[in-house]
XYZ file of C-alpha atoms in Angstrom:
572
model
C 0.181 0.014 -0.252
C 0.878 3.454 -0.398
C 0.596 6.417 0.625
C 1.243 10.247 0.400
C 0.399 12.998 2.936
C -0.282 16.426 3.603
C -0.157 17.796 6.021
C -0.284 21.769 8.159
C 2.218 20.381 10.914
C 5.992 21.719 9.851
C 6.959 18.281 11.244
C 6.414 16.060 8.720
C 9.946 14.064 9.594
C 7.539 13.034 12.307
C 4.923 10.940 10.441
C 6.992 8.683 8.313
C 5.878 4.767 8.873
C 2.282 5.326 11.124
C -0.031 4.198 8.062
C -0.447 0.362 7.484
C -2.588 -1.564 5.969
C -4.949 -4.899 6.071
C -3.460 -5.966 3.293
C 0.186 -4.652 2.808
C 1.638 -3.752 5.968
C 3.082 -1.167 6.321
C 3.611 2.005 4.131
C 5.895 2.281 1.934
C 6.422 5.684 1.243
C 5.343 9.267 2.452
C 5.963 12.165 1.844
C 3.998 16.259 1.131
C 1.604 16.245 -1.029
C 2.035 19.186 -1.550
C 3.326 22.139 0.410
C 1.119 25.383 0.826
C 1.981 28.682 -1.000
C 2.097 32.704 0.353
C -0.285 34.033 2.624
C -3.561 33.775 1.755
C -4.555 35.405 4.356
C -2.670 38.178 3.107
C -5.603 38.397 -0.559
C -8.975 37.324 0.380
C -9.140 38.266 5.006
C -11.150 35.972 6.749
C -14.144 37.957 8.484
C -13.560 36.476 12.286
C -17.189 36.971 13.215
C -18.999 35.199 10.787
C -19.390 31.633 9.094
C -18.262 33.037 5.986
C -16.363 35.679 3.235
C -18.186 36.353 -0.457
C -15.418 37.080 -2.622
C -15.379 37.755 -6.232
C -13.154 40.643 -7.233
C -10.749 40.160 -4.247
C -9.759 36.995 -5.643
C -9.548 37.256 -8.937
C -12.837 36.072 -10.277
C -14.902 37.932 -12.544
C -17.438 35.474 -14.126
C -20.763 36.344 -14.889
C -23.311 34.423 -16.345
C -24.878 34.265 -19.286
C -28.262 33.664 -20.084
C -29.512 34.778 -23.481
C -32.516 36.303 -21.943
C -35.031 37.830 -24.687
C -37.993 38.596 -24.921
C -38.719 34.975 -26.139
C -38.197 33.986 -22.868
C -36.773 30.236 -24.377
C -36.776 28.058 -21.485
C -32.931 27.346 -21.392
C -32.609 31.232 -20.296
C -34.437 30.427 -16.750
C -31.990 27.415 -16.428
C -28.665 28.640 -15.300
C -25.441 26.697 -15.348
C -23.621 24.196 -13.338
C -20.097 25.505 -11.978
C -17.130 22.798 -10.984
C -13.785 23.058 -8.183
C -11.304 19.707 -9.762
C -7.561 19.814 -9.268
C -6.524 20.198 -12.835
C -2.874 20.627 -12.916
C -2.596 18.028 -9.431
C -0.687 20.744 -7.658
C -3.593 19.248 -4.559
C -5.885 22.933 -4.762
C -9.006 23.304 -6.694
C -9.783 25.435 -10.226
C -12.926 26.432 -11.101
C -14.484 26.005 -14.093
C -17.525 27.941 -14.660
C -20.741 26.044 -17.574
C -21.598 29.937 -19.417
C -24.620 30.825 -21.548
C -24.507 31.653 -25.099
C -26.608 33.208 -28.397
C -29.564 30.513 -29.019
C -30.565 29.200 -32.050
C -27.409 31.221 -34.227
C -23.859 29.701 -35.365
C -21.675 29.778 -33.449
C -19.465 32.646 -32.281
C -16.108 33.655 -30.500
C -18.228 34.932 -27.092
C -19.250 34.275 -24.180
C -17.856 30.731 -23.241
C -17.219 29.003 -20.137
C -14.046 29.517 -18.454
C -11.223 28.326 -16.586
C -9.952 29.348 -13.924
C -6.879 28.932 -12.026
C -6.067 28.691 -8.459
C -2.753 30.042 -7.750
C -2.456 29.073 -4.762
C -2.476 32.746 -3.321
C -6.367 33.461 -2.106
C -6.335 34.641 -5.597
C -7.387 32.714 -8.714
C -6.706 33.332 -12.103
C -8.485 33.355 -15.633
C -7.022 31.131 -18.588
C -9.202 29.851 -20.831
C -8.229 31.472 -24.338
C -5.428 29.141 -25.686
C -6.961 25.986 -23.233
C -9.091 24.428 -25.731
C -12.023 25.269 -23.258
C -12.752 28.103 -24.507
C -15.667 27.655 -27.127
C -19.883 29.196 -28.099
C -22.017 27.791 -26.685
C -25.147 27.691 -24.415
C -24.324 25.189 -21.485
C -25.901 23.519 -18.424
C -24.571 20.922 -16.505
C -20.599 19.206 -15.425
C -18.982 16.467 -14.029
C -15.873 15.613 -13.446
C -14.406 12.128 -13.823
C -10.771 10.392 -15.252
C -11.484 9.194 -17.770
C -8.194 7.040 -19.499
C -7.056 6.174 -15.301
C -4.156 8.276 -16.678
C -3.623 11.353 -13.438
C -5.790 14.243 -15.041
C -8.881 15.364 -14.562
C -10.867 15.463 -17.857
C -14.732 17.111 -18.569
C -17.843 15.892 -19.730
C -20.391 18.935 -20.071
C -24.386 19.102 -21.332
C -25.854 22.079 -23.561
C -29.002 22.380 -25.390
C -27.801 20.765 -28.356
C -25.789 17.884 -27.056
C -22.863 16.442 -24.987
C -19.389 17.328 -25.245
C -16.385 15.517 -23.580
C -12.800 17.862 -22.996
C -10.626 15.616 -21.912
C -7.076 16.790 -19.819
C -4.246 17.003 -22.299
C -2.318 18.678 -18.946
C -0.602 21.502 -18.191
C -3.807 23.546 -18.449
C -4.919 22.215 -22.074
C -8.044 20.190 -23.040
C -9.387 18.558 -25.948
C -12.876 18.321 -27.227
C -12.757 14.631 -27.614
C -17.012 14.004 -28.245
C -16.748 12.480 -31.127
C -13.601 10.673 -31.464
C -14.789 9.215 -28.461
C -18.624 8.254 -29.441
C -20.192 10.279 -27.048
C -23.560 11.897 -28.885
C -26.550 12.447 -26.430
C -28.608 14.969 -28.212
C -31.369 17.121 -27.349
C -31.495 19.852 -23.964
C -28.814 18.609 -21.008
C -28.376 18.727 -17.544
C -26.962 16.464 -15.333
C -24.249 14.821 -15.496
C -22.100 12.091 -13.688
C -19.168 9.624 -14.231
C -19.867 6.230 -12.154
C -18.241 2.530 -13.362
C -21.569 1.316 -13.090
C -19.494 -2.366 -14.256
C -16.901 -2.106 -11.947
C -13.925 -2.982 -14.461
C -11.903 0.336 -13.467
C -13.363 2.582 -15.958
C -16.165 5.927 -15.850
C -18.494 5.298 -17.418
C -20.829 7.981 -18.500
C -24.422 8.834 -17.273
C -26.036 12.310 -19.098
C -29.270 13.132 -18.111
C -31.834 15.068 -20.145
C -34.606 18.046 -19.541
C -37.135 18.190 -21.588
C -37.703 18.225 -25.719
C -36.979 21.889 -26.470
C -35.810 23.575 -29.835
C -35.382 27.238 -30.774
C -37.978 25.630 -33.770
C -40.365 23.628 -30.865
C -40.634 26.246 -28.339
C -44.210 26.863 -27.376
C -45.612 30.741 -26.047
C -47.187 31.236 -22.857
C -49.068 33.519 -22.879
C -51.013 33.711 -19.708
C -52.827 36.782 -19.969
C -53.101 36.833 -23.563
C -50.872 39.707 -24.308
C -46.818 38.748 -22.942
C -44.776 36.388 -21.849
C -43.968 34.311 -19.704
C -41.255 31.511 -19.331
C -43.741 28.292 -19.627
C -43.523 25.447 -16.608
C -41.862 21.867 -17.753
C -45.659 20.338 -17.663
C -46.120 21.771 -21.902
C -42.375 19.821 -23.066
C -42.692 16.162 -23.513
C -40.377 14.222 -20.771
C -36.917 12.936 -22.443
C -35.354 9.593 -21.310
C -31.645 8.984 -19.697
C -27.993 8.483 -21.258
C -25.754 5.795 -20.567
C -21.955 5.568 -21.909
C -20.058 2.831 -20.866
C -16.417 3.245 -21.342
C -14.358 0.628 -23.631
C -11.252 1.192 -22.238
C -10.739 4.951 -21.395
C -10.739 5.478 -25.565
C -13.803 4.947 -26.652
C -17.436 4.933 -25.099
C -20.017 2.670 -26.425
C -24.212 3.556 -26.043
C -25.678 1.848 -23.117
C -29.160 2.927 -22.684
C -31.348 0.573 -24.420
C -29.293 -2.094 -22.984
C -29.229 -1.164 -19.703
C -32.532 -0.454 -19.133
C -32.955 3.642 -19.845
C -34.256 4.432 -22.584
C -38.099 3.528 -22.007
C -37.969 5.698 -18.347
C -38.773 9.112 -19.815
C -38.567 11.644 -16.714
C -37.229 15.765 -16.789
C -34.922 15.982 -15.403
C -32.252 17.581 -13.164
C -30.277 16.620 -10.714
C -28.534 13.993 -10.372
C -26.386 12.521 -7.524
C -24.331 8.218 -7.927
C -24.832 6.164 -4.531
C -24.912 3.309 -3.229
C -28.606 2.781 -1.912
C -28.639 -0.968 -0.635
C -24.777 -1.043 0.313
C -24.174 -4.109 -2.575
C -21.294 -1.873 -4.014
C -23.307 -1.800 -6.935
C -23.138 1.916 -7.566
C -27.105 2.807 -8.035
C -28.692 7.066 -9.056
C -30.986 9.487 -7.109
C -32.420 11.605 -10.877
C -34.438 14.509 -8.953
C -36.975 15.287 -11.305
C -38.944 18.706 -12.235
C -42.409 17.826 -11.781
C -42.741 14.012 -12.874
C -41.887 11.625 -10.945
C -37.753 10.894 -9.198
C -35.682 7.633 -10.452
C -34.123 6.482 -8.092
C -31.908 3.730 -9.967
C -30.950 0.574 -8.940
C -28.037 -1.223 -10.247
C -28.808 -4.601 -10.926
C -25.341 -6.189 -11.186
C -25.990 -7.240 -14.700
C -25.768 -4.026 -17.820
C -28.784 -3.129 -16.424
C -30.983 -0.811 -13.479
C -34.583 -0.868 -12.338
C -36.691 2.389 -11.530
C -37.725 1.653 -7.682
C -38.461 5.483 -6.952
C -41.684 5.105 -6.415
C -41.380 1.541 -4.171
C -38.493 3.076 -2.550
C -40.487 6.322 -0.708
C -38.654 9.462 -3.131
C -40.787 9.614 -6.192
C -43.517 12.016 -5.249
C -44.050 13.877 -2.081
C -46.595 12.881 0.345
C -49.482 13.360 -1.106
C -48.413 11.545 -4.066
C -47.681 14.982 -6.234
C -44.740 14.857 -8.197
C -42.988 17.825 -7.547
C -40.025 20.299 -9.187
C -36.747 18.599 -7.906
C -33.518 20.455 -8.898
C -30.524 20.149 -6.758
C -30.037 16.576 -4.784
C -27.434 15.635 -2.839
C -26.736 12.567 -0.187
C -25.147 11.054 2.553
C -24.942 9.156 5.992
C -26.680 12.975 7.307
C -28.055 11.331 10.748
C -25.168 8.603 11.636
C -26.576 5.054 11.040
C -24.746 4.234 8.493
C -27.384 4.227 5.654
C -27.700 6.399 2.747
C -29.609 9.853 3.181
C -31.168 12.267 0.097
C -32.202 15.787 -0.374
C -33.605 16.891 -2.781
C -34.340 20.438 -3.852
C -37.900 21.558 -4.872
C -40.019 25.022 -6.213
C -41.553 27.224 -4.336
C -44.879 26.016 -2.718
C -42.701 23.558 -1.955
C -40.879 22.097 0.677
C -37.554 20.343 -0.076
C -37.174 16.990 0.835
C -35.317 14.976 2.825
C -35.491 11.353 2.381
C -34.373 9.199 5.236
C -33.036 6.223 4.687
C -34.569 3.745 7.301
C -33.553 0.793 6.274
C -31.401 -0.155 2.582
C -33.495 1.044 -0.175
C -36.300 2.498 2.120
C -36.593 6.295 1.973
C -39.103 8.214 4.480
C -39.406 11.964 3.966
C -38.430 14.184 6.844
C -38.136 17.244 6.096
C -40.976 18.764 8.331
C -39.544 16.455 11.353
C -36.135 17.121 11.359
C -36.782 21.144 10.885
C -36.165 22.064 7.148
C -39.601 21.020 5.878
C -41.771 24.506 6.579
C -38.228 26.866 6.051
C -38.442 25.712 2.465
C -41.841 25.472 2.026
C -42.027 29.969 -0.602
C -37.922 29.598 -1.413
C -37.013 27.744 -5.002
C -34.729 25.440 -4.058
C -31.528 24.795 -6.927
C -28.156 24.233 -5.430
C -28.287 21.373 -2.950
C -25.649 20.503 -1.354
C -25.093 17.881 2.024
C -21.509 19.088 3.126
C -20.112 19.783 6.968
C -19.367 23.424 7.490
C -17.328 23.494 10.670
C -15.983 20.722 10.747
C -18.768 19.068 13.485
C -18.156 15.444 12.235
C -22.173 15.352 11.545
C -23.352 16.924 7.868
C -24.873 20.023 7.523
C -27.833 20.667 4.634
C -26.889 23.971 2.217
C -29.770 25.878 -0.295
C -28.480 28.362 -2.986
C -31.828 29.613 -4.411
C -33.636 32.019 -6.596
C -37.453 32.206 -9.024
C -37.531 31.842 -12.529
C -40.002 34.472 -12.939
C -38.290 37.883 -12.278
C -41.471 39.250 -12.485
C -42.329 37.294 -9.589
C -43.586 39.165 -6.208
C -45.644 41.540 -9.295
C -48.866 38.447 -9.823
C -47.382 36.531 -5.956
C -46.503 38.626 -3.426
C -44.673 35.722 -0.893
C -42.349 35.356 -3.447
C -39.415 37.052 -4.866
C -37.146 36.477 -8.004
C -33.629 36.913 -5.476
C -33.491 34.646 -2.543
C -31.006 34.124 0.628
C -29.479 31.325 0.291
C -30.729 28.995 3.242
C -27.981 27.330 5.724
C -29.106 24.486 8.572
C -26.703 23.212 11.267
C -26.801 19.514 11.417
C -27.717 19.898 15.759
C -26.751 15.747 15.809
C -30.040 14.314 16.873
C -32.527 14.332 14.033
C -32.757 17.688 13.525
C -31.616 20.686 12.421
C -31.055 24.449 12.918
C -31.363 27.388 10.194
C -28.321 29.197 11.199
C -28.879 33.258 10.653
C -28.229 35.317 8.402
C -26.431 37.291 10.930
C -24.521 34.369 12.436
C -23.563 33.275 8.150
C -22.143 37.113 7.306
C -24.530 36.630 4.013
C -27.753 39.465 5.432
C -29.455 41.274 2.779
C -27.515 38.686 0.806
C -30.139 38.495 -2.614
C -29.297 35.625 -5.467
C -31.276 34.198 -8.720
C -28.551 31.509 -7.234
C -28.059 28.168 -9.558
C -25.008 25.822 -8.906
C -23.260 25.612 -6.280
C -20.181 23.550 -5.789
C -17.770 23.410 -2.756
C -14.055 22.202 -2.021
C -11.196 24.396 0.498
C -9.906 26.484 -1.727
C -7.035 27.084 0.452
C -6.358 24.601 2.237
C -7.773 25.401 5.179
C -9.541 22.413 5.949
C -12.591 23.358 6.211
C -14.861 23.494 2.615
C -15.050 26.946 0.355
C -18.967 27.028 -2.255
C -19.052 28.542 -6.082
C -22.003 29.308 -5.845
C -23.096 30.742 -9.636
C -26.489 33.031 -10.350
C -28.188 33.520 -13.361
C -27.999 35.947 -15.337
C -25.028 37.308 -13.308
C -22.393 37.419 -11.442
C -20.616 34.084 -10.007
C -19.495 34.370 -5.922
C -16.596 32.678 -3.283
C -17.881 31.230 -0.393
C -15.185 31.687 1.811
C -15.557 29.008 5.490
C -14.029 30.981 8.350
C -14.628 28.052 10.465
C -12.220 28.208 13.466
C -11.768 25.267 16.039
C -12.910 21.859 15.044
C -10.535 19.140 13.837
C -10.320 17.257 10.610
C -9.284 14.899 7.952
C -9.327 14.789 4.523
C -8.630 12.181 1.370
C -7.668 12.032 -1.741
C -8.413 8.396 -3.330
C -6.611 6.302 -6.142
C -7.734 3.991 -8.023
C -5.611 1.472 -9.434
C -8.186 -1.925 -9.964
C -10.875 0.487 -9.261
C -11.533 3.538 -11.678
C -8.818 6.385 -10.492
C -10.667 8.869 -9.030
C -12.222 6.366 -6.724
C -15.968 7.307 -7.860
C -18.096 4.185 -5.773
C -15.672 4.117 -2.936
C -16.726 3.996 0.730
C -15.385 6.070 3.398
C -15.269 4.724 7.327
C -13.114 6.863 10.356
C -12.966 5.297 13.922
C -12.449 7.601 16.483
C -12.117 6.885 19.934
C -16.196 8.426 20.668
C -17.217 7.325 16.623
C -16.974 6.159 13.241
C -18.221 9.187 10.371
C -19.358 7.519 7.150
C -18.786 8.808 3.869
C -19.112 8.574 -0.233
C -17.570 9.846 -2.643
C -20.391 10.458 -5.164
C -20.171 11.990 -8.216
C -23.337 14.500 -10.053
C -24.480 16.376 -6.703
C -25.819 19.760 -5.644
C -27.057 21.210 -9.946
C -25.628 20.651 -12.922
C -22.496 21.046 -10.699
C -19.487 18.867 -9.807
C -17.533 19.618 -6.561
C -13.267 18.798 -5.165
C -13.272 14.930 -5.412
C -12.178 14.179 -2.306
C -13.747 13.583 0.853
C -13.332 15.976 4.079
C -14.171 14.562 7.231
C -15.156 16.861 10.277
C -13.414 15.485 13.572
C -14.778 18.390 15.767
C -13.043 18.160 19.058
C -11.285 14.568 18.691
C -7.178 15.244 18.759
C -6.670 12.046 16.862
C -7.763 8.954 14.283
C -7.466 5.648 15.247
C -8.380 4.354 12.008
C -9.661 4.670 8.006
C -11.240 2.169 6.268
C -11.613 2.937 2.463
C -14.245 -0.108 0.558
C -13.078 0.672 -2.973
C -15.484 0.384 -5.624
C -13.495 -2.988 -6.928
C -14.383 -4.499 -2.485
C -11.398 -4.737 -1.824
C -11.021 -2.997 2.276
C -7.649 -1.185 2.642
C -7.245 0.370 6.268
C -4.924 3.310 8.147
C -4.112 3.584 11.112
C -3.795 6.148 13.364
C -3.431 8.934 10.488
C -1.952 11.816 11.213
C -5.307 14.957 11.648
C -5.859 18.406 10.426
C -3.954 16.639 7.145
C -4.681 15.381 3.245
C -3.911 11.755 2.960
C -3.542 10.199 -0.510
C -4.426 5.955 -0.419
C -3.089 4.297 -2.561
C -5.277 1.162 -3.743
C -3.093 -1.924 -3.965
C -2.805 -2.681 -7.771
C -2.795 -6.609 -6.397
C-alpha cells in the first residue's frame, strides 16, 4: 500500500512509518502531497465574526453568467448553469470551471464562453481560458469531472441545450474536445451528468440526464394574460430519456442506454447524484425530476438498472404529488450508516429530506427535522450535504432563486432574488437554520443556480462557489475555526482512478463516521472529488477504512489529523 500525506504541521519527518494496510503491511512511502504557498489571509482577510466571507474581485473571479435573455422568454434562459471545483493540474489546490450560456439558435460565436480559472495557491484565481481548448461558445448547462483514461488527469463532461461535449485533459492547462472521437452522442437539452463505474471494470462510465424535448424551432409560447409572454413550465414540453455510455477502455464509449433499460424511462431531469442505496457496492443513481416522479435507479449488477423510485418512497411527496426537483445530494446525514437524500424543490413545495430507514427505502422527514417549513416558499437550485463547521455532522445547504423575474408582481409572497439557506445538523435528528447575521450573508439575495464545494485555500474547511442565472458568481470563503479535520484523496488501481463509488469509515475513540465519494451532486455542478471528514474536538483518528469499488477493503491506522492523505489502492 502506498500513502502520501500533506499536513499543516511542520514536522513531516515525524509522520513516516505511521500507516499500515490490512492487505500489504506498512506504508512504503510517505511524503507531503503539496506545500502551502503565500499568505491566503493577506489576499482574502477572514471575517472572524462570520461563518462566510463572500468574495469575487478580491480573489480574481470575474465570471458572470450569460443567459441570452430576450423578450421571447425561451425555456433555457431560466436555468442557469453549473460550476466545477476540480484540480486540473494536480497541485492539490482546486481550480474552477464555470459553464456559460451563449446566444440561442445562432451559429458559433467568439464569445461568451465557459471559463477556466487557475488557483494560484495564494488565495487568488487567474482566468486561463484563452488557449486552453475550453474557450468554445455554446449554451452550456451541467458539468461533471472524471478521469476517462485513468491517466491521473481530470477530464470534463459538459451538457448544453444541443448536446454533450467531452474535454480530455492533456496536461499543462490544455484540453481537447474529443466528443466525436470517443463516441459520445446524446443530443438534446442536457442537464446534470455523472461519472460512475457502473460495471466495476475500473473505467468511469458516463450517465447523462436530459431535461425536456425543446429546441428553438419547437419553442412553445406561453401567454397567460393574452398579451405578455412568460416562461413556460416544463409540463408543456414532452419528457425525454437518459443516456448511459460505457467506457470500453479509456479511448472509446459505447451507448448502452437501451441495454441498461433506460431508453423507456422518460423524465424531466435536473439533479443527479450517484449513491449505493442498498450497500451492495454496485453504484445506483438518484434523479431529481421536475414535475414528474423522481427516479431511484438501482444497479442490478448485470448491466441493467431498475427504477424503484415509487417503491423506495422518493418518487413523490407524502401526498402523492410530483414536485419540481432541482438540486440533489446524498450522504449519511443522521449517522446511522444508511444513505439519506436531500432534494431542493420548487417554491410552495418543501425541500425533501429522504431519510434512509432501511437499505433501499426512504421516508421524507423534512418537516420533522426542521427544514420543511423554512423551505416552503423558496425555490432551491444548488443543493449540497456538507459538514460546514467540521463537527462531524453533515449539514444541509440550499441556494435559491426564482425563474420568473417579475414573480413578485403576481405573487407578493415570492421574490426573484432569494437568500441562501444553511441548516446546521444538531446531531439529534434535528436541524437549525443559521441566522444570516451569523453566516455573514445578511441581505444577500441571489438568483442562485450552480453550487459546488472545495477547499480552495487548503485550510481544512470547505469553501463554496455559487453561480447565478444571468449574474456574477461568488466564492464563499469558510471562516470556521477550532474543529479538527481529515481529508482523503483516493487513487484507484483496480478501481477507477478517482475512486468514485468508494465508501469510507473513520473510527475515532468516540464515533464512526461514514462518507461516500459521489459524482453528480447539487444542481448541474461538480464538487472537488476529495473527501473531507470533520472531527470536531477529536485529537486523533484510530483508523480509516476504505471500501473500494473493486471490493478491496483497505485500512489506514492512526493517520495524522488536519492533513490531506492520499490513499493509493493496492494494484494486486
